[in-house]
Tab-separated table of C-alpha atoms in Angstrom:
chain	number	residue	atom	x	y	z
A	1	UNK	CA	71.525	8.982	-30.113
A	2	UNK	CA	74.457	9.017	-27.601
A	3	UNK	CA	76.083	5.588	-27.251
A	4	UNK	CA	75.695	5.921	-23.479
A	5	UNK	CA	71.937	5.522	-23.716
A	6	UNK	CA	72.326	2.466	-26.126
A	7	UNK	CA	74.771	0.755	-23.717
A	8	UNK	CA	72.388	1.464	-20.725
A	9	UNK	CA	69.422	0.149	-22.525
A	10	UNK	CA	71.429	-3.014	-23.736
A	11	UNK	CA	72.644	-3.583	-20.161
A	12	UNK	CA	69.377	-3.190	-18.620
A	13	UNK	CA	67.655	-5.372	-21.336
A	14	UNK	CA	70.173	-8.122	-20.819
A	15	UNK	CA	69.710	-8.259	-16.951
A	16	UNK	CA	65.948	-8.317	-17.353
A	17	UNK	CA	66.060	-11.015	-20.000
A	18	UNK	CA	68.216	-13.147	-17.865
A	19	UNK	CA	65.534	-13.693	-15.310
A	20	UNK	CA	63.301	-16.584	-16.381
A	21	UNK	CA	59.794	-15.748	-17.101
A	22	UNK	CA	56.792	-17.593	-18.518
A	23	UNK	CA	58.243	-17.514	-22.120
A	24	UNK	CA	61.723	-18.942	-21.057
A	25	UNK	CA	59.935	-21.534	-18.895
A	26	UNK	CA	58.173	-22.667	-22.139
A	27	UNK	CA	61.393	-22.638	-24.062
A	28	UNK	CA	63.054	-24.979	-21.356
A	29	UNK	CA	60.055	-27.335	-21.067
A	30	UNK	CA	60.020	-27.730	-25.048
A	31	UNK	CA	63.621	-28.233	-25.222
A	32	UNK	CA	63.608	-30.863	-22.510
A	33	UNK	CA	60.711	-32.656	-24.063
A	34	UNK	CA	61.518	-32.360	-27.746
A	35	UNK	CA	65.152	-31.480	-28.121
A	36	UNK	CA	67.058	-28.977	-30.262
A	37	UNK	CA	64.563	-28.935	-33.089
A	38	UNK	CA	61.961	-27.713	-30.752
A	39	UNK	CA	64.475	-25.166	-29.360
A	40	UNK	CA	64.792	-23.578	-32.827
A	41	UNK	CA	60.966	-23.329	-33.004
A	42	UNK	CA	60.647	-21.698	-29.718
A	43	UNK	CA	63.423	-19.198	-30.334
A	44	UNK	CA	61.547	-18.164	-33.338
A	45	UNK	CA	58.473	-17.715	-31.544
A	46	UNK	CA	60.102	-15.696	-28.777
A	47	UNK	CA	61.690	-13.302	-31.472
A	48	UNK	CA	58.364	-12.738	-33.227
A	49	UNK	CA	56.478	-12.509	-30.009
A	50	UNK	CA	58.680	-9.864	-28.697
A	51	UNK	CA	58.527	-7.980	-31.896
A	52	UNK	CA	54.841	-7.959	-31.794
A	53	UNK	CA	54.663	-6.937	-28.108
A	54	UNK	CA	57.116	-4.176	-28.769
A	55	UNK	CA	55.419	-2.838	-31.859
A	56	UNK	CA	52.146	-2.849	-30.194
A	57	UNK	CA	53.335	-0.956	-27.301
A	58	UNK	CA	54.864	1.677	-29.544
A	59	UNK	CA	51.555	1.910	-31.591
A	60	UNK	CA	49.718	2.797	-28.446
A	61	UNK	CA	48.286	-0.436	-27.259
A	62	UNK	CA	50.338	-0.349	-24.109
A	63	UNK	CA	49.134	3.023	-23.061
A	64	UNK	CA	45.476	1.669	-23.803
A	65	UNK	CA	46.210	-1.294	-21.601
A	66	UNK	CA	47.582	0.932	-18.949
A	67	UNK	CA	44.414	2.969	-18.753
A	68	UNK	CA	41.625	0.365	-19.705
A	69	UNK	CA	40.972	-2.025	-16.871
A	70	UNK	CA	38.576	-4.145	-18.859
A	71	UNK	CA	40.879	-4.544	-21.917
A	72	UNK	CA	43.929	-5.342	-19.536
A	73	UNK	CA	42.066	-7.847	-17.450
A	74	UNK	CA	40.718	-9.513	-20.403
A	75	UNK	CA	44.070	-9.989	-22.249
A	76	UNK	CA	45.743	-10.931	-18.915
A	77	UNK	CA	43.065	-13.750	-18.419
A	78	UNK	CA	43.622	-15.014	-21.886
A	79	UNK	CA	47.292	-15.181	-21.386
A	80	UNK	CA	47.002	-16.705	-17.852
A	81	UNK	CA	44.529	-19.390	-19.034
A	82	UNK	CA	46.734	-20.466	-22.016
A	83	UNK	CA	49.825	-20.877	-19.715
A	84	UNK	CA	47.885	-22.867	-17.407
A	85	UNK	CA	46.584	-25.026	-20.341
A	86	UNK	CA	50.132	-25.692	-21.558
A	87	UNK	CA	51.328	-26.676	-17.962
A	88	UNK	CA	48.517	-29.103	-17.584
A	89	UNK	CA	49.321	-30.401	-21.020
A	90	UNK	CA	53.069	-30.940	-20.079
A	91	UNK	CA	52.247	-32.444	-16.515
A	92	UNK	CA	50.108	-35.004	-18.360
A	93	UNK	CA	52.481	-35.777	-21.233
A	94	UNK	CA	53.295	-39.404	-21.726
A	95	UNK	CA	56.903	-40.423	-20.795
A	96	UNK	CA	59.064	-41.295	-23.687
A	97	UNK	CA	60.955	-44.625	-23.656
A	98	UNK	CA	64.030	-45.625	-25.615
A	99	UNK	CA	64.626	-45.884	-29.385
A	100	UNK	CA	61.931	-45.548	-31.793
A	101	UNK	CA	59.318	-44.930	-28.979
A	102	UNK	CA	61.218	-41.746	-27.992
A	103	UNK	CA	61.419	-40.601	-31.445
A	104	UNK	CA	57.746	-41.119	-32.207
A	105	UNK	CA	56.832	-39.315	-29.006
A	106	UNK	CA	58.966	-36.289	-29.740
A	107	UNK	CA	57.438	-36.043	-33.093
A	108	UNK	CA	54.017	-35.800	-32.022
A	109	UNK	CA	54.157	-32.038	-31.624
A	110	UNK	CA	55.208	-30.304	-34.859
A	111	UNK	CA	57.847	-27.465	-34.815
A	112	UNK	CA	55.024	-25.152	-36.374
A	113	UNK	CA	52.716	-25.886	-33.374
A	114	UNK	CA	55.477	-25.283	-30.894
A	115	UNK	CA	56.409	-22.035	-32.555
A	116	UNK	CA	52.858	-20.736	-32.418
A	117	UNK	CA	52.536	-21.625	-28.661
A	118	UNK	CA	55.618	-19.736	-27.968
A	119	UNK	CA	54.498	-16.897	-30.099
A	120	UNK	CA	51.180	-16.659	-28.410
A	121	UNK	CA	52.517	-16.891	-24.924
A	122	UNK	CA	55.055	-14.129	-25.710
A	123	UNK	CA	52.970	-11.777	-27.600
A	124	UNK	CA	49.850	-11.933	-25.354
A	125	UNK	CA	51.590	-11.085	-22.116
A	126	UNK	CA	50.076	-7.712	-21.158
A	127	UNK	CA	52.892	-7.093	-18.593
A	128	UNK	CA	55.361	-7.209	-21.381
A	129	UNK	CA	53.361	-4.704	-23.486
A	130	UNK	CA	52.917	-2.313	-20.523
A	131	UNK	CA	56.569	-2.867	-19.502
A	132	UNK	CA	57.990	-1.718	-22.892
A	133	UNK	CA	55.801	1.474	-22.540
A	134	UNK	CA	57.263	2.266	-19.148
A	135	UNK	CA	60.819	0.928	-19.965
A	136	UNK	CA	61.685	2.219	-23.413
A	137	UNK	CA	61.006	6.009	-22.906
A	138	UNK	CA	63.611	6.267	-20.238
A	139	UNK	CA	66.392	5.842	-22.941
A	140	UNK	CA	64.906	8.054	-25.625
A	141	UNK	CA	66.314	11.534	-26.400
A	142	UNK	CA	63.457	13.924	-26.799
A	143	UNK	CA	65.268	16.232	-29.065
A	144	UNK	CA	66.036	13.495	-31.595
A	145	UNK	CA	63.878	11.716	-34.088
A	146	UNK	CA	61.466	9.228	-32.392
A	147	UNK	CA	61.099	6.271	-34.829
A	148	UNK	CA	64.856	5.865	-35.662
A	149	UNK	CA	65.681	5.523	-31.908
A	150	UNK	CA	62.753	3.127	-31.435
A	151	UNK	CA	63.922	0.739	-34.241
A	152	UNK	CA	67.485	0.709	-32.909
A	153	UNK	CA	66.237	-0.124	-29.377
A	154	UNK	CA	63.749	-2.802	-30.765
A	155	UNK	CA	66.483	-4.446	-32.853
A	156	UNK	CA	68.647	-4.571	-29.968
A	157	UNK	CA	66.217	-6.077	-27.664
A	158	UNK	CA	65.113	-8.616	-30.282
A	159	UNK	CA	68.708	-9.806	-30.826
A	160	UNK	CA	69.242	-10.080	-27.128
A	161	UNK	CA	65.865	-11.821	-26.402
A	162	UNK	CA	66.772	-14.297	-29.296
A	163	UNK	CA	70.166	-14.937	-27.968
A	164	UNK	CA	68.952	-15.430	-24.419
A	165	UNK	CA	66.348	-17.937	-25.576
A	166	UNK	CA	68.671	-19.620	-27.708
A	167	UNK	CA	70.974	-20.072	-24.714
A	168	UNK	CA	68.397	-21.533	-22.364
A	169	UNK	CA	67.012	-23.821	-25.132
A	170	UNK	CA	70.536	-25.097	-25.904
A	171	UNK	CA	71.327	-25.807	-22.267
A	172	UNK	CA	68.092	-27.734	-21.730
A	173	UNK	CA	68.588	-29.601	-24.952
A	174	UNK	CA	71.942	-30.597	-23.721
A	175	UNK	CA	70.393	-31.622	-20.416
A	176	UNK	CA	67.787	-33.722	-22.106
A	177	UNK	CA	70.473	-36.051	-23.586
A	178	UNK	CA	71.133	-37.148	-19.929
A	179	UNK	CA	67.569	-37.573	-19.044
A	180	UNK	CA	66.621	-40.794	-20.309
A	181	UNK	CA	65.003	-42.789	-17.437
A	182	UNK	CA	61.304	-42.561	-17.408
A	183	UNK	CA	60.990	-41.634	-13.754
A	184	UNK	CA	63.322	-38.635	-14.396
A	185	UNK	CA	61.390	-37.666	-17.512
A	186	UNK	CA	58.138	-37.673	-15.323
A	187	UNK	CA	59.813	-35.499	-12.771
A	188	UNK	CA	61.114	-33.001	-15.460
A	189	UNK	CA	57.445	-32.935	-17.067
A	190	UNK	CA	55.710	-32.421	-13.831
A	191	UNK	CA	58.255	-29.814	-12.671
A	192	UNK	CA	57.849	-27.790	-15.925
A	193	UNK	CA	54.149	-28.063	-15.968
A	194	UNK	CA	53.917	-27.089	-12.417
A	195	UNK	CA	56.124	-24.051	-13.066
A	196	UNK	CA	54.024	-22.987	-16.174
A	197	UNK	CA	50.935	-23.380	-14.312
A	198	UNK	CA	52.377	-21.120	-11.491
A	199	UNK	CA	53.392	-18.502	-13.979
A	200	UNK	CA	49.795	-18.520	-15.328
A	201	UNK	CA	48.530	-18.052	-11.891
A	202	UNK	CA	51.139	-15.114	-11.263
A	203	UNK	CA	49.857	-13.643	-14.545
A	204	UNK	CA	46.329	-13.825	-13.485
A	205	UNK	CA	47.107	-12.121	-10.187
A	206	UNK	CA	49.359	-9.225	-11.897
A	207	UNK	CA	47.843	-5.966	-11.418
A	208	UNK	CA	48.331	-2.898	-13.530
A	209	UNK	CA	49.638	-0.859	-10.539
A	210	UNK	CA	52.608	-3.349	-10.423
A	211	UNK	CA	53.846	-1.943	-13.748
């Protein structure tokens, strides 16, 4: 594979990942609400979710979603409903106080549960699956073996996606340390919840033709 193809893919992926989507909004929301421990769990969920979506794309699910309106709509509504559910949950989350109360509140949601939430949101996004089908082939060299190229591109994307999620998580965790007033926490929770609900509504309205 020419190095130019890999560099172009890496650059395009980095730009695309830098634009916050539903997954990154979820990473930020959990980091603000639960701190660095939650950030680690969400980053792992993003990595496994992207791996699942890319692998599903390469195995043909992306092409099937692009041609089957029923399957695409079903998966789209499942993902949208889940995002809206998480947004409502965050909106209604109790505001944590100081000291032990804050620690107890942060411990209510386990890292495993946070990891699973992030994984589901990332892996069940039909737009991502179809996107990989349309995006990746532009950088493949037809005269060279298919799977070695796919593995290189997939590994590159996963590293970039993990670093991107980690950066957003760390920034949000750092901001959390300065957010201690109940009124500010309430605003953060409701803003994050509103963004997740909005992302769910946008997902529900997204059409295959847009991909």
